[in-house]
Amino acid sequence: MVLHLLRRWLAISPAKNNETPLLELSEDWEPRESSMERCLAVSAEGKNGCLALMWKEGNKVTIQNYSKYHIDSLVKMEDGTDIRFTGFYGQADPTLRNQAWDMLRRIKSNIVGGDFNAILNNVEKDGGRRKPQNLMNDFRELLEELTLVDIKTSVRWFTWSNNRKG
């Protein structure tokens, strides 16, 4: 659901050289009273990207709490049960990642989606220095502890590459 909305309303501004590409809302999406109850965006800070959670009108989503690194929500299912969904943006600084992992442990979400800024294996990256094994082990242990599954993209292996063409 969120991915569909993102494809429709977000556009990627082309980046040159080593600039960071920008995600922008398209002209199709205009804030209205009815649409504002379907979106929460947490502003970017410094070089960190912003985090947004969008949902279709009629879906019951209750925001529990949020920070610049997460949006924690309860989604009411058709049968009345609640599913806890957390949108997550991991710490880019490896020395601060354990704080982010601890936050995920406290939330105990059913589903976590986003960018963890971590990899399970050096095969998951293209170019640059290899990541230290202990960081990958910490991430693997977190996924196992929280029984989370790393779902790979079907379109491209890498979600971001600094060596992109065109």
PDB file of C-alpha atoms in Angstrom:
ATOM      1  CA  MET A   1       0.000   0.000   0.000  1.00  0.00           C
ATOM      2  CA  VAL A   2       2.679   2.547   0.962  1.00  0.00           C
ATOM      3  CA  LEU A   3       4.889   1.519  -1.967  1.00  0.00           C
ATOM      4  CA  HIS A   4       2.013   2.105  -4.403  1.00  0.00           C
ATOM      5  CA  LEU A   5       1.430   5.577  -2.970  1.00  0.00           C
ATOM      6  CA  LEU A   6       5.115   6.391  -3.088  1.00  0.00           C
ATOM      7  CA  ARG A   7       5.380   5.426  -6.762  1.00  0.00           C
ATOM      8  CA  ARG A   8       2.410   7.619  -7.599  1.00  0.00           C
ATOM      9  CA  TRP A   9       3.273  10.720  -5.585  1.00  0.00           C
ATOM     10  CA  LEU A  10       7.041  10.778  -5.173  1.00  0.00           C
ATOM     11  CA  ALA A  11       9.521  11.607  -7.895  1.00  0.00           C
ATOM     12  CA  ILE A  12      13.297  11.332  -7.758  1.00  0.00           C
ATOM     13  CA  SER A  13      15.208  14.438  -8.767  1.00  0.00           C
ATOM     14  CA  PRO A  14      18.250  13.520 -10.856  1.00  0.00           C
ATOM     15  CA  ALA A  15      21.566  13.759  -9.031  1.00  0.00           C
ATOM     16  CA  LYS A  16      24.861  14.792 -10.571  1.00  0.00           C
ATOM     17  CA  ASN A  17      28.270  13.458  -9.560  1.00  0.00           C
ATOM     18  CA  ASN A  18      28.151  12.624  -5.853  1.00  0.00           C
ATOM     19  CA  GLU A  19      25.084  14.712  -4.993  1.00  0.00           C
ATOM     20  CA  THR A  20      22.283  13.061  -3.079  1.00  0.00           C
ATOM     21  CA  PRO A  21      19.105  12.487  -5.125  1.00  0.00           C
ATOM     22  CA  LEU A  22      16.029  14.195  -3.691  1.00  0.00           C
ATOM     23  CA  LEU A  23      12.574  12.706  -3.294  1.00  0.00           C
ATOM     24  CA  GLU A  24       9.836  15.212  -3.993  1.00  0.00           C
ATOM     25  CA  LEU A  25       6.064  15.055  -3.826  1.00  0.00           C
ATOM     26  CA  SER A  26       4.552  15.289  -7.295  1.00  0.00           C
ATOM     27  CA  GLU A  27       1.966  17.885  -8.282  1.00  0.00           C
ATOM     28  CA  ASP A  28      -0.722  15.157  -8.081  1.00  0.00           C
ATOM     29  CA  TRP A  29      -0.505  15.200  -4.297  1.00  0.00           C
ATOM     30  CA  GLU A  30      -1.774  18.325  -2.623  1.00  0.00           C
ATOM     31  CA  PRO A  31      -2.225  18.528   1.146  1.00  0.00           C
ATOM     32  CA  ARG A  32      -5.948  18.586   1.961  1.00  0.00           C
ATOM     33  CA  GLU A  33      -7.773  18.028   5.190  1.00  0.00           C
ATOM     34  CA  SER A  34      -8.658  14.487   4.145  1.00  0.00           C
ATOM     35  CA  SER A  35      -5.150  13.669   2.885  1.00  0.00           C
ATOM     36  CA  MET A  36      -3.355  15.016   5.943  1.00  0.00           C
ATOM     37  CA  GLU A  37      -4.887  12.293   8.102  1.00  0.00           C
ATOM     38  CA  ARG A  38      -3.262   9.808   5.746  1.00  0.00           C
ATOM     39  CA  CYS A  39       0.324  11.014   5.996  1.00  0.00           C
ATOM     40  CA  LEU A  40       2.946  11.684   8.632  1.00  0.00           C
ATOM     41  CA  ALA A  41       6.284  13.091   7.519  1.00  0.00           C
ATOM     42  CA  VAL A  42       9.220  13.630   9.857  1.00  0.00           C
ATOM     43  CA  SER A  43      11.488  16.414   8.598  1.00  0.00           C
ATOM     44  CA  ALA A  44      15.044  15.789   7.493  1.00  0.00           C
ATOM     45  CA  GLU A  45      17.849  16.882   9.778  1.00  0.00           C
ATOM     46  CA  GLY A  46      21.260  17.622   8.281  1.00  0.00           C
ATOM     47  CA  LYS A  47      22.171  14.992   5.685  1.00  0.00           C
ATOM     48  CA  ASN A  48      19.582  12.532   7.022  1.00  0.00           C
ATOM     49  CA  GLY A  49      16.645  11.887   4.731  1.00  0.00           C
ATOM     50  CA  CYS A  50      13.109  12.494   5.852  1.00  0.00           C
ATOM     51  CA  LEU A  51      10.816   9.681   6.885  1.00  0.00           C
ATOM     52  CA  ALA A  52       7.169   9.460   5.795  1.00  0.00           C
ATOM     53  CA  LEU A  53       4.296   7.073   6.372  1.00  0.00           C
ATOM     54  CA  MET A  54       1.257   7.324   4.089  1.00  0.00           C
ATOM     55  CA  TRP A  55      -1.956   5.322   4.055  1.00  0.00           C
ATOM     56  CA  LYS A  56      -5.210   5.249   2.127  1.00  0.00           C
ATOM     57  CA  GLU A  57      -8.230   7.046   3.474  1.00  0.00           C
ATOM     58  CA  GLY A  58     -10.493   4.623   5.307  1.00  0.00           C
ATOM     59  CA  ASN A  59      -7.634   2.596   6.781  1.00  0.00           C
ATOM     60  CA  LYS A  60      -7.381   2.945  10.546  1.00  0.00           C
ATOM     61  CA  VAL A  61      -3.811   3.910  11.408  1.00  0.00           C
ATOM     62  CA  THR A  62      -2.861   5.302  14.811  1.00  0.00           C
ATOM     63  CA  ILE A  63       0.580   6.860  15.215  1.00  0.00           C
ATOM     64  CA  GLN A  64       2.054   5.692  18.527  1.00  0.00           C
ATOM     65  CA  ASN A  65       5.211   7.819  18.470  1.00  0.00           C
ATOM     66  CA  TYR A  66       7.951   8.944  16.108  1.00  0.00           C
ATOM     67  CA  SER A  67      11.433  10.396  15.902  1.00  0.00           C
ATOM     68  CA  LYS A  68      13.794  11.310  13.078  1.00  0.00           C
ATOM     69  CA  TYR A  69      14.619   7.576  12.854  1.00  0.00           C
ATOM     70  CA  HIS A  70      11.231   5.861  13.157  1.00  0.00           C
ATOM     71  CA  ILE A  71       7.457   6.119  12.873  1.00  0.00           C
ATOM     72  CA  ASP A  72       5.640   3.622  15.098  1.00  0.00           C
ATOM     73  CA  SER A  73       1.994   2.898  14.249  1.00  0.00           C
ATOM     74  CA  LEU A  74      -0.909   0.555  14.925  1.00  0.00           C
ATOM     75  CA  VAL A  75      -2.877  -0.593  11.877  1.00  0.00           C
ATOM     76  CA  LYS A  76      -6.403  -1.878  12.537  1.00  0.00           C
ATOM     77  CA  MET A  77      -7.101  -4.948  10.398  1.00  0.00           C
ATOM     78  CA  GLU A  78     -10.547  -5.836   8.992  1.00  0.00           C
ATOM     79  CA  ASP A  79     -11.034  -8.473  11.706  1.00  0.00           C
ATOM     80  CA  GLY A  80     -10.388  -5.848  14.416  1.00  0.00           C
ATOM     81  CA  THR A  81      -6.888  -6.960  15.386  1.00  0.00           C
ATOM     82  CA  ASP A  82      -4.041  -4.454  15.521  1.00  0.00           C
ATOM     83  CA  ILE A  83      -0.775  -4.912  13.657  1.00  0.00           C
ATOM     84  CA  ARG A  84       2.168  -2.840  14.803  1.00  0.00           C
ATOM     85  CA  PHE A  85       4.050  -1.357  11.824  1.00  0.00           C
ATOM     86  CA  THR A  86       7.238   0.645  12.241  1.00  0.00           C
ATOM     87  CA  GLY A  87       8.804   2.676   9.455  1.00  0.00           C
ATOM     88  CA  PHE A  88      12.518   2.809  10.203  1.00  0.00           C
ATOM     89  CA  TYR A  89      15.611   4.701   9.078  1.00  0.00           C
ATOM     90  CA  GLY A  90      18.790   3.277  10.610  1.00  0.00           C
ATOM     91  CA  GLN A  91      21.696   5.235  11.992  1.00  0.00           C
ATOM     92  CA  ALA A  92      24.309   5.947   9.329  1.00  0.00           C
ATOM     93  CA  ASP A  93      26.973   6.175  12.058  1.00  0.00           C
ATOM     94  CA  PRO A  94      27.931   2.585  12.957  1.00  0.00           C
ATOM     95  CA  THR A  95      28.854   3.637  16.516  1.00  0.00           C
ATOM     96  CA  LEU A  96      25.215   4.662  17.126  1.00  0.00           C
ATOM     97  CA  ARG A  97      23.509   1.647  15.542  1.00  0.00           C
ATOM     98  CA  ASN A  98      23.116  -0.283  18.775  1.00  0.00           C
ATOM     99  CA  GLN A  99      20.916   2.562  20.079  1.00  0.00           C
ATOM    100  CA  ALA A 100      18.680   2.125  17.019  1.00  0.00           C
ATOM    101  CA  TRP A 101      18.612  -1.663  17.485  1.00  0.00           C
ATOM    102  CA  ASP A 102      17.631  -1.165  21.160  1.00  0.00           C
ATOM    103  CA  MET A 103      14.741   1.084  20.123  1.00  0.00           C
ATOM    104  CA  LEU A 104      13.449  -1.651  17.775  1.00  0.00           C
ATOM    105  CA  ARG A 105      13.710  -4.157  20.627  1.00  0.00           C
ATOM    106  CA  ARG A 106      11.583  -1.908  22.867  1.00  0.00           C
ATOM    107  CA  ILE A 107       8.913  -1.311  20.205  1.00  0.00           C
ATOM    108  CA  LYS A 108       8.486  -5.031  19.394  1.00  0.00           C
ATOM    109  CA  SER A 109       6.833  -4.348  16.054  1.00  0.00           C
ATOM    110  CA  ASN A 110       5.063  -7.008  13.964  1.00  0.00           C
ATOM    111  CA  ILE A 111       6.375  -5.464  10.739  1.00  0.00           C
ATOM    112  CA  VAL A 112       9.353  -3.139  10.240  1.00  0.00           C
ATOM    113  CA  GLY A 113      10.022  -1.505   6.885  1.00  0.00           C
ATOM    114  CA  GLY A 114      12.589   0.996   5.765  1.00  0.00           C
ATOM    115  CA  ASP A 115      16.322   1.470   5.439  1.00  0.00           C
ATOM    116  CA  PHE A 116      18.367  -0.075   8.228  1.00  0.00           C
ATOM    117  CA  ASN A 117      21.657   1.348   6.870  1.00  0.00           C
ATOM    118  CA  ALA A 118      23.087  -2.105   7.511  1.00  0.00           C
ATOM    119  CA  ILE A 119      23.863  -5.206   5.491  1.00  0.00           C
ATOM    120  CA  LEU A 120      24.050  -8.912   6.270  1.00  0.00           C
ATOM    121  CA  ASN A 121      26.883  -9.679   3.867  1.00  0.00           C
ATOM    122  CA  ASN A 122      29.444  -7.730   1.814  1.00  0.00           C
ATOM    123  CA  VAL A 123      27.833  -9.193  -1.325  1.00  0.00           C
ATOM    124  CA  GLU A 124      24.977  -6.733  -0.642  1.00  0.00           C
ATOM    125  CA  LYS A 125      27.186  -3.740  -1.442  1.00  0.00           C
ATOM    126  CA  ASP A 126      28.889  -2.529  -4.584  1.00  0.00           C
ATOM    127  CA  GLY A 127      32.322  -0.923  -4.338  1.00  0.00           C
ATOM    128  CA  GLY A 128      33.934   0.870  -1.443  1.00  0.00           C
ATOM    129  CA  ARG A 129      35.471  -0.667   1.638  1.00  0.00           C
ATOM    130  CA  ARG A 130      34.183  -3.924   2.997  1.00  0.00           C
ATOM    131  CA  LYS A 131      31.971  -3.605   6.075  1.00  0.00           C
ATOM    132  CA  PRO A 132      33.357  -5.007   9.343  1.00  0.00           C
ATOM    133  CA  GLN A 133      32.075  -8.499  10.132  1.00  0.00           C
ATOM    134  CA  ASN A 134      31.022  -7.525  13.669  1.00  0.00           C
ATOM    135  CA  LEU A 135      28.543  -4.915  12.307  1.00  0.00           C
ATOM    136  CA  MET A 136      26.992  -7.488   9.980  1.00  0.00           C
ATOM    137  CA  ASN A 137      26.825 -10.020  12.830  1.00  0.00           C
ATOM    138  CA  ASP A 138      25.072  -7.472  15.086  1.00  0.00           C
ATOM    139  CA  PHE A 139      22.484  -6.821  12.365  1.00  0.00           C
ATOM    140  CA  ARG A 140      21.969 -10.550  11.727  1.00  0.00           C
ATOM    141  CA  GLU A 141      21.493 -11.168  15.470  1.00  0.00           C
ATOM    142  CA  LEU A 142      18.927  -8.348  15.650  1.00  0.00           C
ATOM    143  CA  LEU A 143      16.917  -9.812  12.754  1.00  0.00           C
ATOM    144  CA  GLU A 144      16.992 -13.266  14.357  1.00  0.00           C
ATOM    145  CA  GLU A 145      16.071 -11.947  17.821  1.00  0.00           C
ATOM    146  CA  LEU A 146      13.089  -9.963  16.492  1.00  0.00           C
ATOM    147  CA  THR A 147      12.211 -12.711  13.958  1.00  0.00           C
ATOM    148  CA  LEU A 148      12.416 -10.204  11.107  1.00  0.00           C
ATOM    149  CA  VAL A 149      13.002 -11.333   7.522  1.00  0.00           C
ATOM    150  CA  ASP A 150      15.185  -9.443   5.043  1.00  0.00           C
ATOM    151  CA  ILE A 151      13.025  -9.154   1.908  1.00  0.00           C
ATOM    152  CA  LYS A 152      15.062  -8.511  -1.227  1.00  0.00           C
ATOM    153  CA  THR A 153      13.877  -6.243  -4.004  1.00  0.00           C
ATOM    154  CA  SER A 154      12.793  -7.997  -7.208  1.00  0.00           C
ATOM    155  CA  VAL A 155      13.694  -5.122  -9.541  1.00  0.00           C
ATOM    156  CA  ARG A 156      17.249  -4.288  -8.529  1.00  0.00           C
ATOM    157  CA  TRP A 157      19.610  -5.954  -6.112  1.00  0.00           C
ATOM    158  CA  PHE A 158      20.908  -2.668  -4.704  1.00  0.00           C
ATOM    159  CA  THR A 159      18.497  -0.068  -3.328  1.00  0.00           C
ATOM    160  CA  TRP A 160      21.129   2.659  -3.695  1.00  0.00           C
ATOM    161  CA  SER A 161      24.364   2.886  -5.651  1.00  0.00           C
ATOM    162  CA  ASN A 162      26.842   5.715  -5.936  1.00  0.00           C
ATOM    163  CA  ASN A 163      28.069   4.178  -9.209  1.00  0.00           C
ATOM    164  CA  ARG A 164      24.746   4.672 -10.978  1.00  0.00           C
ATOM    165  CA  LYS A 165      24.700   5.382 -14.710  1.00  0.00           C
ATOM    166  CA  GLY A 166      22.663   8.044 -16.483  1.00  0.00           C
TER     167      GLY A 166
END
